[in-house]
Structures are given as structure tokens and as C-alpha cells.
Amino acid sequence: MSTNAYAFDSSFPRHSTTSDMASSDTPGGGDLFFSDPFPFLFFNPTDVAAVHQIPNETASSCSLDPFSSSFFSFSPPSTHLENLSLYQQHLETEFGNFSGLDDGFKVVKSEELQTGGDYSNGNQNFVPQNNASENVHKSIQRSYSSSCFDGKPGFLLQPHHDTLIDSSNFHGQAMNSPENSQVRRVCSTGDLQNMESSTQTNQREGSFLEEANFKVGRYSAEERKEKISKYRAKRSQRNFNKTIKYACRKTLADNRPRIRGRFARNDETGENSKGSCSTRNEEEDEFWFEGMHEEQEQMMTWRMMSGGGEYMNSYGSDPLHQHQFQYRSF
DNA sequence: AAAACTCCGCTGACCACATTATCAG
DNA sequence: TTCTGATAATGTGGTCAGCGGAGTT
């Protein structure tokens, strides 16, 4: 089975700080999906083509991939730009080089990940299996798994339909809630009917966008194009020349356990992982999925299959973390 | 027109600790 | 001058609080 999903390889050097990536580089400056003024901008063929300067057909065939969409849309905030980069690399890998980002992220094709579920035809029968999970989570940059996921084993394994915004539902709802002004998880709940037709919806989206008044989120095609070009201009000015004086320090920092983005004591890590799961070291990562109780797996599976919009909320008793995973229903 | 409010983009502080730099003996 | 040990300073990245400008009411 070929999923074309991508994961991160933490061993591959990055060249930008988080603020570089998350704030300055995403279109609009914020988190692509959390406070992005044009959510899901890059997940329709037209926009992919616009951003990457490739033919629509090419972008179209890329953006239809269900699993990659799922993966990207559920990435934690600071990874969105990385996702964007990865997406570009995805395109490059599949269709050869074209001008675009030079972030230099190593891409791990998850064809190699051997995901065990059946989600052909875009159905929602995908059931996470351990071998797939292992490979996937090993590929995730560690910090993501620590402070962002908080032991959310289903993170990578959510149904792909979540990436797709049903504009009629989404419009005017997602972005204007005050309680979500800082962090917005802009996801469709993906009720079953919508899930069924998500792929087709995605296919149609490209052509719809050509219509002048079609809107995705708050922006018309016209506005989106404008913002994309603005973003591209800004992106071209990005500074990737941040020099790492000491590679060893970088390696250490990369591998250092974190709690909410801050470096944490090594001994703290073990304690916290038992409680809040806010950090996770290498060994713990190994058991991230494996250690999940069968019960939890079943519940997760059920929630995914039912397109449940609430399962993200079941994680993280820590209120400080909860808002990061607020899952919006439309 | 002014005030109050909300939203958005962005910046920088914070953290632990291995490595590096500096200094005294 | 060179070596050794002790101490101080540095640098690394993800997250989030909060600021200020822009837009809205």
C-alpha cells in the first residue's frame, strides 16, 4: 500500500528557529492551521500549484492523497511550515524539482511505514496497528511527541477527512471564536457523510476555486491568491542562514527533553511522562504506541471510525495543554 | 470621530545542561 | 611555558505570553 504520507526525521538538520518557522514563515505569519487567515490553503490543487509554481494537474494529483492530508492537517502548530516544506518535497520527490522552499527537511516516505489499516477509497476503517505506529512515531521529531501530543497515540492516525473543510460549515465559524483566538484547531468534524465524499469534494475543490466567488474559509479565490503571492514574496526573503556554531549543542538541544517547549531536567522527564505525559524520552517513545492499552486502542479506533470530533479532548488533563488540542466541531 | 474591543502577526523569554572559555595555581 | 582543575559563560530549540498594529463594533 502506498500512502505517500510523510514524517519527520529528527536527525536531519533544520536551519530555522521555531519562531522563524512558525511565526514568520507561515502565510499570515501564524500557525498555518491554528490562526491561519486562510486555513487549508495549501491543501487544494489550485493553491498547491500557486505556491509551488507547478501545473495545477500536478498539484492536483498530489493533493488528493488522503493520508498525507490527514497527516499534515493534524500536525502541531509549529510544524505547519515544516509540513509545507515537506509537502513541497513530496511534490519534488514525486514530480521532480521545481523552485520553492529550501528548508532541507529530510522526508521519510511512509510507504515505508507500512501502515496497517485499510483506508482505501477514503473510508474510515483505518485501524492503527503497532508496526505502523512504531515506524511513524519514530519518525516524529521528538519535541512534537513530548509537549505537543501529550501521549496522543492517534495523532497521526486520524481519518483523512479532517483536512477537508466543508466550506458551508466552516465559513464564519472556525475563526471567530474568542476563546480560540490564540490557538485554533481548525478541523472539520467530518461527520460520516462528509467523510464518505471527502475525496470527491477535494477533487471538485480545485475547479470550484476557479469560480470567482467561491470561498474557502474566509477568503475568496482572489484573496487567497493574493495572500499566497504575499506569502511567497515573504518566504523568498526568509533567512535560512542561521549558523549553528556548535553542532553538538544543537544535537543536544534536539534530543533534550522538553516540557511545553522548555528544556526539562532529565530526571523530571521520567516523572512527568507518567503523569502529564508532557515529555517523552527515546525509550518512552518506543512504547508510545506499544504501551497503549488495548482498551484505549479500541476506543481510539471507534472514535476514528465514527468520525468523532471529541476524541482530542479526551487527552491531557492539564488545562494548560488542553487548549492546544481543542478540537472544533462545525 | 473616538473609544472599546477583537483579531492577527510577531517577538523574545524561558528552560537544562553539555560544551567551551577563562582563570588561578 | 605547559598542564590541571575549578568555575563561569555560552548556545541550542519548542512553546507560549504578551505586545502592538489593524480591523471591527
Short mmCIF file of N, CA and C in Angstrom, two decimals, chain A residues 164-316:
data_model
loop_
_atom_site.label_atom_id
_atom_site.label_comp_id
_atom_site.label_asym_id
_atom_site.label_seq_id
_atom_site.Cartn_x
_atom_site.Cartn_y
_atom_site.Cartn_z
N LEU A 164 -10.36 18.31 5.30
CA LEU A 164 -11.20 18.94 4.31
C LEU A 164 -12.24 19.82 4.96
N ILE A 165 -12.21 21.02 4.60
CA ILE A 165 -13.17 21.95 5.15
C ILE A 165 -14.39 21.97 4.28
N ASP A 166 -15.45 21.63 4.89
CA ASP A 166 -16.70 21.85 4.22
C ASP A 166 -17.01 23.33 4.37
N SER A 167 -16.84 24.03 3.32
CA SER A 167 -16.85 25.48 3.44
C SER A 167 -18.17 26.00 3.97
N SER A 168 -19.22 25.32 3.66
CA SER A 168 -20.50 25.81 4.13
C SER A 168 -20.59 25.70 5.65
N ASN A 169 -19.97 24.68 6.17
CA ASN A 169 -19.97 24.54 7.62
C ASN A 169 -18.90 25.41 8.24
N PHE A 170 -17.83 25.44 7.56
CA PHE A 170 -16.68 26.09 8.14
C PHE A 170 -16.80 27.60 8.12
N HIS A 171 -17.35 28.08 7.10
CA HIS A 171 -17.33 29.51 6.88
C HIS A 171 -17.92 30.28 8.05
N GLY A 172 -17.13 31.18 8.55
CA GLY A 172 -17.64 32.05 9.60
C GLY A 172 -17.68 31.42 10.97
N GLN A 173 -17.36 30.19 11.06
CA GLN A 173 -17.42 29.57 12.37
C GLN A 173 -16.06 29.36 12.97
N ALA A 174 -15.18 28.94 12.15
CA ALA A 174 -13.92 28.45 12.70
C ALA A 174 -13.08 29.56 13.31
N MET A 175 -13.07 30.66 12.71
CA MET A 175 -12.02 31.61 13.03
C MET A 175 -12.43 32.68 14.03
N ASN A 176 -13.65 32.78 14.36
CA ASN A 176 -14.06 33.96 15.10
C ASN A 176 -14.42 33.71 16.55
N SER A 177 -14.09 32.60 17.03
CA SER A 177 -14.40 32.33 18.41
C SER A 177 -13.35 32.93 19.32
N PRO A 178 -13.74 33.81 20.21
CA PRO A 178 -12.77 34.48 21.07
C PRO A 178 -11.96 33.52 21.90
N GLU A 179 -12.60 32.49 22.40
CA GLU A 179 -11.86 31.59 23.27
C GLU A 179 -10.79 30.84 22.51
N ASN A 180 -10.81 30.95 21.23
CA ASN A 180 -9.81 30.25 20.43
C ASN A 180 -8.92 31.22 19.69
N SER A 181 -8.86 32.40 20.17
CA SER A 181 -8.10 33.39 19.41
C SER A 181 -6.64 33.04 19.33
N GLN A 182 -6.11 32.43 20.38
CA GLN A 182 -4.69 32.11 20.35
C GLN A 182 -4.44 30.86 19.54
N VAL A 183 -5.15 29.85 19.84
CA VAL A 183 -4.90 28.59 19.17
C VAL A 183 -6.21 28.06 18.65
N ARG A 184 -6.23 27.79 17.40
CA ARG A 184 -7.44 27.24 16.83
C ARG A 184 -7.13 25.98 16.08
N ARG A 185 -7.76 24.96 16.48
CA ARG A 185 -7.63 23.76 15.69
C ARG A 185 -8.77 23.76 14.71
N VAL A 186 -8.41 24.04 13.52
CA VAL A 186 -9.42 24.20 12.50
C VAL A 186 -9.59 22.88 11.78
N CYS A 187 -10.52 22.15 12.24
CA CYS A 187 -10.76 20.87 11.63
C CYS A 187 -12.25 20.70 11.47
N SER A 188 -12.58 20.08 10.42
CA SER A 188 -13.97 19.71 10.31
C SER A 188 -14.21 18.49 11.16
N THR A 189 -15.39 18.37 11.67
CA THR A 189 -15.67 17.19 12.46
C THR A 189 -15.72 15.99 11.57
N GLY A 190 -16.05 16.20 10.35
CA GLY A 190 -16.06 15.09 9.45
C GLY A 190 -17.12 14.09 9.83
N ASP A 191 -18.33 14.49 9.82
CA ASP A 191 -19.36 13.52 10.06
C ASP A 191 -19.32 12.48 8.95
N LEU A 192 -19.94 11.41 9.17
CA LEU A 192 -19.73 10.27 8.29
C LEU A 192 -20.05 10.57 6.84
N GLN A 193 -21.09 11.31 6.65
CA GLN A 193 -21.44 11.59 5.27
C GLN A 193 -20.35 12.40 4.60
N ASN A 194 -19.86 13.37 5.31
CA ASN A 194 -18.81 14.19 4.73
C ASN A 194 -17.56 13.37 4.47
N MET A 195 -17.34 12.45 5.37
CA MET A 195 -16.16 11.62 5.19
C MET A 195 -16.24 10.83 3.91
N GLU A 196 -17.40 10.30 3.70
CA GLU A 196 -17.57 9.46 2.53
C GLU A 196 -17.22 10.19 1.25
N SER A 197 -17.59 11.45 1.23
CA SER A 197 -17.41 12.18 -0.01
C SER A 197 -16.22 13.09 0.00
N SER A 198 -15.37 12.89 0.99
CA SER A 198 -14.29 13.86 1.14
C SER A 198 -13.36 13.90 -0.04
N THR A 199 -13.02 12.74 -0.53
CA THR A 199 -12.10 12.71 -1.65
C THR A 199 -12.69 13.39 -2.87
N GLN A 200 -13.94 13.10 -3.08
CA GLN A 200 -14.59 13.71 -4.23
C GLN A 200 -14.67 15.21 -4.04
N THR A 201 -14.97 15.59 -2.81
CA THR A 201 -15.02 17.01 -2.51
C THR A 201 -13.70 17.67 -2.83
N ASN A 202 -12.66 17.01 -2.40
CA ASN A 202 -11.35 17.54 -2.64
C ASN A 202 -11.08 17.68 -4.13
N GLN A 203 -11.52 16.71 -4.85
CA GLN A 203 -11.30 16.75 -6.29
C GLN A 203 -12.03 17.93 -6.91
N ARG A 204 -13.21 18.14 -6.43
CA ARG A 204 -14.00 19.20 -7.03
C ARG A 204 -13.48 20.57 -6.63
N GLU A 205 -12.81 20.62 -5.50
CA GLU A 205 -12.46 21.89 -4.93
C GLU A 205 -11.63 22.73 -5.89
N GLY A 206 -10.71 22.05 -6.59
CA GLY A 206 -9.84 22.79 -7.48
C GLY A 206 -10.61 23.58 -8.51
N SER A 207 -11.57 22.93 -9.10
CA SER A 207 -12.32 23.62 -10.12
C SER A 207 -13.24 24.68 -9.52
N PHE A 208 -13.75 24.39 -8.35
CA PHE A 208 -14.60 25.38 -7.71
C PHE A 208 -13.84 26.67 -7.45
N LEU A 209 -12.61 26.50 -7.12
CA LEU A 209 -11.84 27.67 -6.78
C LEU A 209 -11.67 28.61 -7.95
N GLU A 210 -11.83 28.05 -9.08
CA GLU A 210 -11.70 28.89 -10.26
C GLU A 210 -12.87 29.85 -10.35
N GLU A 211 -13.94 29.47 -9.73
CA GLU A 211 -15.07 30.37 -9.77
C GLU A 211 -14.78 31.55 -8.86
N ALA A 212 -15.14 32.70 -9.36
CA ALA A 212 -14.72 33.93 -8.70
C ALA A 212 -15.18 34.01 -7.26
N ASN A 213 -16.37 33.59 -6.99
CA ASN A 213 -16.92 33.84 -5.67
C ASN A 213 -16.78 32.67 -4.71
N PHE A 214 -16.16 31.65 -5.16
CA PHE A 214 -16.01 30.51 -4.27
C PHE A 214 -15.09 30.87 -3.13
N LYS A 215 -15.51 30.47 -1.95
CA LYS A 215 -14.70 30.80 -0.80
C LYS A 215 -14.35 29.56 -0.02
N VAL A 216 -13.11 29.51 0.39
CA VAL A 216 -12.69 28.51 1.35
C VAL A 216 -12.30 29.27 2.58
N GLY A 217 -12.95 28.95 3.70
CA GLY A 217 -12.73 29.74 4.88
C GLY A 217 -13.28 31.12 4.64
N ARG A 218 -12.46 32.10 4.94
CA ARG A 218 -12.97 33.45 4.83
C ARG A 218 -12.57 34.14 3.54
N TYR A 219 -11.84 33.44 2.73
CA TYR A 219 -11.23 34.13 1.60
C TYR A 219 -11.74 33.62 0.26
N SER A 220 -11.91 34.53 -0.59
CA SER A 220 -12.26 34.16 -1.95
C SER A 220 -11.00 33.68 -2.66
N ALA A 221 -11.20 33.11 -3.79
CA ALA A 221 -10.05 32.62 -4.55
C ALA A 221 -9.10 33.77 -4.85
N GLU A 222 -9.69 34.88 -5.15
CA GLU A 222 -8.92 36.07 -5.47
C GLU A 222 -8.03 36.44 -4.28
N GLU A 223 -8.67 36.53 -3.12
CA GLU A 223 -7.94 36.92 -1.91
C GLU A 223 -6.87 35.91 -1.57
N ARG A 224 -7.21 34.69 -1.76
CA ARG A 224 -6.26 33.64 -1.44
C ARG A 224 -5.04 33.73 -2.32
N LYS A 225 -5.28 33.96 -3.57
CA LYS A 225 -4.15 34.09 -4.49
C LYS A 225 -3.26 35.25 -4.08
N GLU A 226 -3.92 36.31 -3.68
CA GLU A 226 -3.17 37.49 -3.27
C GLU A 226 -2.31 37.17 -2.05
N LYS A 227 -2.93 36.48 -1.12
CA LYS A 227 -2.20 36.16 0.10
C LYS A 227 -1.08 35.18 -0.17
N ILE A 228 -1.34 34.28 -1.06
CA ILE A 228 -0.31 33.32 -1.40
C ILE A 228 0.90 34.02 -2.01
N SER A 229 0.62 34.95 -2.89
CA SER A 229 1.74 35.64 -3.53
C SER A 229 2.49 36.47 -2.50
N LYS A 230 1.72 37.00 -1.56
CA LYS A 230 2.36 37.77 -0.50
C LYS A 230 3.26 36.85 0.32
N TYR A 231 2.71 35.71 0.60
CA TYR A 231 3.48 34.75 1.37
C TYR A 231 4.73 34.33 0.62
N ARG A 232 4.59 34.09 -0.65
CA ARG A 232 5.74 33.66 -1.42
C ARG A 232 6.82 34.72 -1.44
N ALA A 233 6.39 35.96 -1.53
CA ALA A 233 7.36 37.04 -1.51
C ALA A 233 8.11 37.06 -0.19
N LYS A 234 7.34 36.88 0.87
CA LYS A 234 7.95 36.89 2.18
C LYS A 234 8.86 35.69 2.37
N ARG A 235 8.39 34.58 1.87
CA ARG A 235 9.15 33.36 2.02
C ARG A 235 10.51 33.46 1.36
N SER A 236 10.51 34.15 0.23
CA SER A 236 11.77 34.25 -0.50
C SER A 236 12.80 35.06 0.27
N GLN A 237 12.30 35.85 1.21
CA GLN A 237 13.23 36.67 1.98
C GLN A 237 13.66 35.99 3.27
N ARG A 238 13.15 34.82 3.47
CA ARG A 238 13.47 34.15 4.71
C ARG A 238 14.96 33.89 4.83
N ASN A 239 15.40 33.95 6.05
CA ASN A 239 16.81 33.72 6.30
C ASN A 239 17.04 32.30 6.79
N PHE A 240 17.61 31.53 5.93
CA PHE A 240 17.93 30.17 6.33
C PHE A 240 19.40 30.04 6.70
N ASN A 241 20.03 31.16 6.87
CA ASN A 241 21.47 31.11 7.08
C ASN A 241 21.86 31.14 8.55
N LYS A 242 20.91 30.81 9.38
CA LYS A 242 21.25 30.77 10.78
C LYS A 242 22.35 29.76 10.97
N THR A 243 23.44 30.25 11.44
CA THR A 243 24.60 29.38 11.56
C THR A 243 24.60 28.69 12.91
N ILE A 244 24.84 27.44 12.87
CA ILE A 244 24.98 26.67 14.10
C ILE A 244 26.45 26.62 14.43
N LYS A 245 26.79 27.28 15.49
CA LYS A 245 28.20 27.31 15.87
C LYS A 245 28.68 25.94 16.29
N TYR A 246 27.89 25.34 17.12
CA TYR A 246 28.29 24.04 17.66
C TYR A 246 27.22 23.01 17.36
N ALA A 247 27.55 22.14 16.47
CA ALA A 247 26.58 21.11 16.09
C ALA A 247 26.21 20.24 17.27
N CYS A 248 27.17 20.06 18.15
CA CYS A 248 26.90 19.18 19.29
C CYS A 248 25.83 19.79 20.19
N ARG A 249 25.87 21.10 20.31
CA ARG A 249 24.84 21.76 21.12
C ARG A 249 23.47 21.59 20.49
N LYS A 250 23.47 21.68 19.22
CA LYS A 250 22.21 21.50 18.51
C LYS A 250 21.68 20.09 18.71
N THR A 251 22.59 19.15 18.58
CA THR A 251 22.18 17.76 18.78
C THR A 251 21.63 17.57 20.18
N LEU A 252 22.32 18.17 21.11
CA LEU A 252 21.86 18.05 22.49
C LEU A 252 20.49 18.70 22.67
N ALA A 253 20.36 19.87 22.11
CA ALA A 253 19.08 20.56 22.24
C ALA A 253 17.97 19.77 21.60
N ASP A 254 18.28 19.22 20.45
CA ASP A 254 17.26 18.42 19.75
C ASP A 254 16.82 17.22 20.58
N ASN A 255 17.78 16.66 21.25
CA ASN A 255 17.47 15.44 22.00
C ASN A 255 17.05 15.71 23.43
N ARG A 256 17.15 16.96 23.80
CA ARG A 256 16.85 17.28 25.19
C ARG A 256 15.35 17.21 25.43
N PRO A 257 14.98 16.62 26.52
CA PRO A 257 13.54 16.56 26.83
C PRO A 257 12.99 17.94 27.10
N ARG A 258 11.76 18.12 26.77
CA ARG A 258 11.13 19.43 26.95
C ARG A 258 9.81 19.28 27.66
N ILE A 259 9.50 20.33 28.35
CA ILE A 259 8.16 20.46 28.90
C ILE A 259 7.61 21.77 28.38
N ARG A 260 6.61 21.69 27.61
CA ARG A 260 6.00 22.86 26.98
C ARG A 260 7.06 23.72 26.31
N GLY A 261 7.92 23.08 25.62
CA GLY A 261 8.90 23.80 24.84
C GLY A 261 10.15 24.17 25.60
N ARG A 262 10.08 24.06 26.89
CA ARG A 262 11.25 24.41 27.69
C ARG A 262 12.05 23.16 27.98
N PHE A 263 13.32 23.34 28.06
CA PHE A 263 14.15 22.21 28.43
C PHE A 263 13.77 21.74 29.83
N ALA A 264 13.77 20.45 29.94
CA ALA A 264 13.41 19.87 31.23
C ALA A 264 14.56 19.05 31.76
N ARG A 265 14.57 18.90 33.06
CA ARG A 265 15.59 18.04 33.66
C ARG A 265 15.37 16.62 33.19
N ASN A 266 16.49 15.93 33.11
CA ASN A 266 16.39 14.56 32.64
C ASN A 266 15.58 13.69 33.60
N ASP A 267 15.80 13.90 34.89
CA ASP A 267 15.07 13.07 35.84
C ASP A 267 13.59 13.46 35.89
N GLU A 268 13.35 14.75 35.67
CA GLU A 268 11.97 15.22 35.64
C GLU A 268 11.19 14.51 34.55
N THR A 269 11.88 14.28 33.48
CA THR A 269 11.20 13.73 32.32
C THR A 269 10.48 12.45 32.64
N GLY A 270 11.18 11.59 33.34
CA GLY A 270 10.57 10.32 33.66
C GLY A 270 9.32 10.47 34.50
N GLU A 271 9.41 11.35 35.51
CA GLU A 271 8.25 11.55 36.37
C GLU A 271 7.09 12.12 35.60
N ASN A 272 7.38 13.13 34.84
CA ASN A 272 6.30 13.80 34.13
C ASN A 272 5.64 12.91 33.11
N SER A 273 6.44 12.05 32.53
CA SER A 273 5.86 11.22 31.49
C SER A 273 4.81 10.30 32.08
N LYS A 274 4.99 9.98 33.35
CA LYS A 274 4.00 9.14 33.97
C LYS A 274 2.72 9.92 34.21
N GLY A 275 2.91 11.19 34.58
CA GLY A 275 1.73 11.97 34.90
C GLY A 275 1.15 12.67 33.71
N SER A 276 1.74 13.77 33.36
CA SER A 276 1.14 14.61 32.33
C SER A 276 1.52 14.17 30.94
N CYS A 277 2.49 13.29 30.86
CA CYS A 277 2.96 12.86 29.54
C CYS A 277 3.44 14.05 28.73
N SER A 278 3.90 15.07 29.38
CA SER A 278 4.28 16.24 28.62
C SER A 278 5.65 16.09 27.99
N THR A 279 6.41 15.14 28.47
CA THR A 279 7.68 14.88 27.81
C THR A 279 7.83 13.39 27.62
N ARG A 280 8.73 13.09 26.75
CA ARG A 280 8.89 11.68 26.44
C ARG A 280 10.30 11.47 25.93
N ASN A 281 11.00 10.55 26.52
CA ASN A 281 12.35 10.32 26.03
C ASN A 281 12.34 9.20 25.00
N GLU A 282 13.53 8.84 24.57
CA GLU A 282 13.62 7.90 23.46
C GLU A 282 12.94 6.58 23.79
N GLU A 283 13.27 6.07 24.99
CA GLU A 283 12.70 4.78 25.34
C GLU A 283 11.19 4.87 25.42
N GLU A 284 10.74 5.96 26.00
CA GLU A 284 9.30 6.11 26.14
C GLU A 284 8.65 6.17 24.78
N ASP A 285 9.34 6.80 23.86
CA ASP A 285 8.80 6.86 22.52
C ASP A 285 8.61 5.46 21.95
N GLU A 286 9.53 4.60 22.30
CA GLU A 286 9.44 3.25 21.78
C GLU A 286 8.12 2.61 22.17
N PHE A 287 7.62 3.02 23.32
CA PHE A 287 6.42 2.35 23.82
C PHE A 287 5.20 3.24 23.73
N TRP A 288 5.36 4.28 22.97
CA TRP A 288 4.28 5.23 22.89
C TRP A 288 3.01 4.53 22.42
N PHE A 289 3.17 3.77 21.38
CA PHE A 289 2.01 3.05 20.88
C PHE A 289 1.90 1.67 21.53
N GLU A 290 3.05 1.07 21.65
CA GLU A 290 3.02 -0.30 22.15
C GLU A 290 2.39 -0.37 23.53
N GLY A 291 2.67 0.67 24.32
CA GLY A 291 2.19 0.66 25.68
C GLY A 291 0.73 1.02 25.81
N MET A 292 0.15 1.44 24.75
CA MET A 292 -1.24 1.84 24.83
C MET A 292 -2.12 0.63 25.13
N HIS A 293 -2.98 0.79 26.09
CA HIS A 293 -3.85 -0.31 26.45
C HIS A 293 -4.77 -0.66 25.29
N GLU A 294 -5.06 -1.90 25.25
CA GLU A 294 -5.93 -2.38 24.19
C GLU A 294 -7.25 -1.63 24.21
N GLU A 295 -7.70 -1.40 25.42
CA GLU A 295 -8.96 -0.67 25.59
C GLU A 295 -8.88 0.69 24.91
N GLN A 296 -7.80 1.35 25.18
CA GLN A 296 -7.63 2.69 24.61
C GLN A 296 -7.57 2.62 23.10
N GLU A 297 -6.90 1.59 22.62
CA GLU A 297 -6.80 1.44 21.19
C GLU A 297 -8.18 1.27 20.58
N GLN A 298 -8.97 0.44 21.23
CA GLN A 298 -10.29 0.21 20.70
C GLN A 298 -11.12 1.48 20.71
N MET A 299 -10.97 2.20 21.83
CA MET A 299 -11.72 3.45 21.91
C MET A 299 -11.27 4.41 20.83
N MET A 300 -9.96 4.46 20.64
CA MET A 300 -9.43 5.33 19.61
C MET A 300 -9.95 4.93 18.25
N THR A 301 -9.92 3.66 18.03
CA THR A 301 -10.40 3.16 16.74
C THR A 301 -11.86 3.52 16.55
N TRP A 302 -12.62 3.30 17.58
CA TRP A 302 -14.04 3.60 17.48
C TRP A 302 -14.26 5.07 17.20
N ARG A 303 -13.50 5.88 17.89
CA ARG A 303 -13.68 7.30 17.71
C ARG A 303 -13.31 7.74 16.31
N MET A 304 -12.26 7.11 15.81
CA MET A 304 -11.87 7.46 14.45
C MET A 304 -12.91 7.02 13.46
N MET A 305 -13.39 5.81 13.69
CA MET A 305 -14.34 5.27 12.74
C MET A 305 -15.63 6.06 12.75
N SER A 306 -15.96 6.55 13.91
CA SER A 306 -17.21 7.29 13.98
C SER A 306 -17.00 8.75 13.65
N GLY A 307 -15.79 9.08 13.25
CA GLY A 307 -15.51 10.46 12.90
C GLY A 307 -15.70 11.38 14.09
N GLY A 308 -15.53 10.83 15.26
CA GLY A 308 -15.80 11.58 16.48
C GLY A 308 -14.98 12.84 16.56
N GLY A 309 -15.65 13.91 16.85
CA GLY A 309 -14.96 15.17 16.93
C GLY A 309 -14.42 15.47 18.30
N GLU A 310 -14.62 14.58 19.22
CA GLU A 310 -14.28 14.90 20.58
C GLU A 310 -13.05 14.19 21.11
N TYR A 311 -12.53 13.28 20.31
CA TYR A 311 -11.54 12.44 20.95
C TYR A 311 -10.27 13.17 21.29
N MET A 312 -10.01 14.25 20.64
CA MET A 312 -8.84 15.01 21.02
C MET A 312 -9.00 15.54 22.44
N ASN A 313 -10.19 15.83 22.82
CA ASN A 313 -10.41 16.40 24.13
C ASN A 313 -10.21 15.39 25.25
N SER A 314 -10.17 14.15 24.88
CA SER A 314 -10.04 13.16 25.92
C SER A 314 -8.63 13.09 26.45
N TYR A 315 -7.74 13.82 25.84
CA TYR A 315 -6.36 13.80 26.29
C TYR A 315 -6.07 15.00 27.15
N GLY A 316 -5.03 14.79 27.96
CA GLY A 316 -4.45 15.93 28.61
C GLY A 316 -5.36 16.57 29.64
#
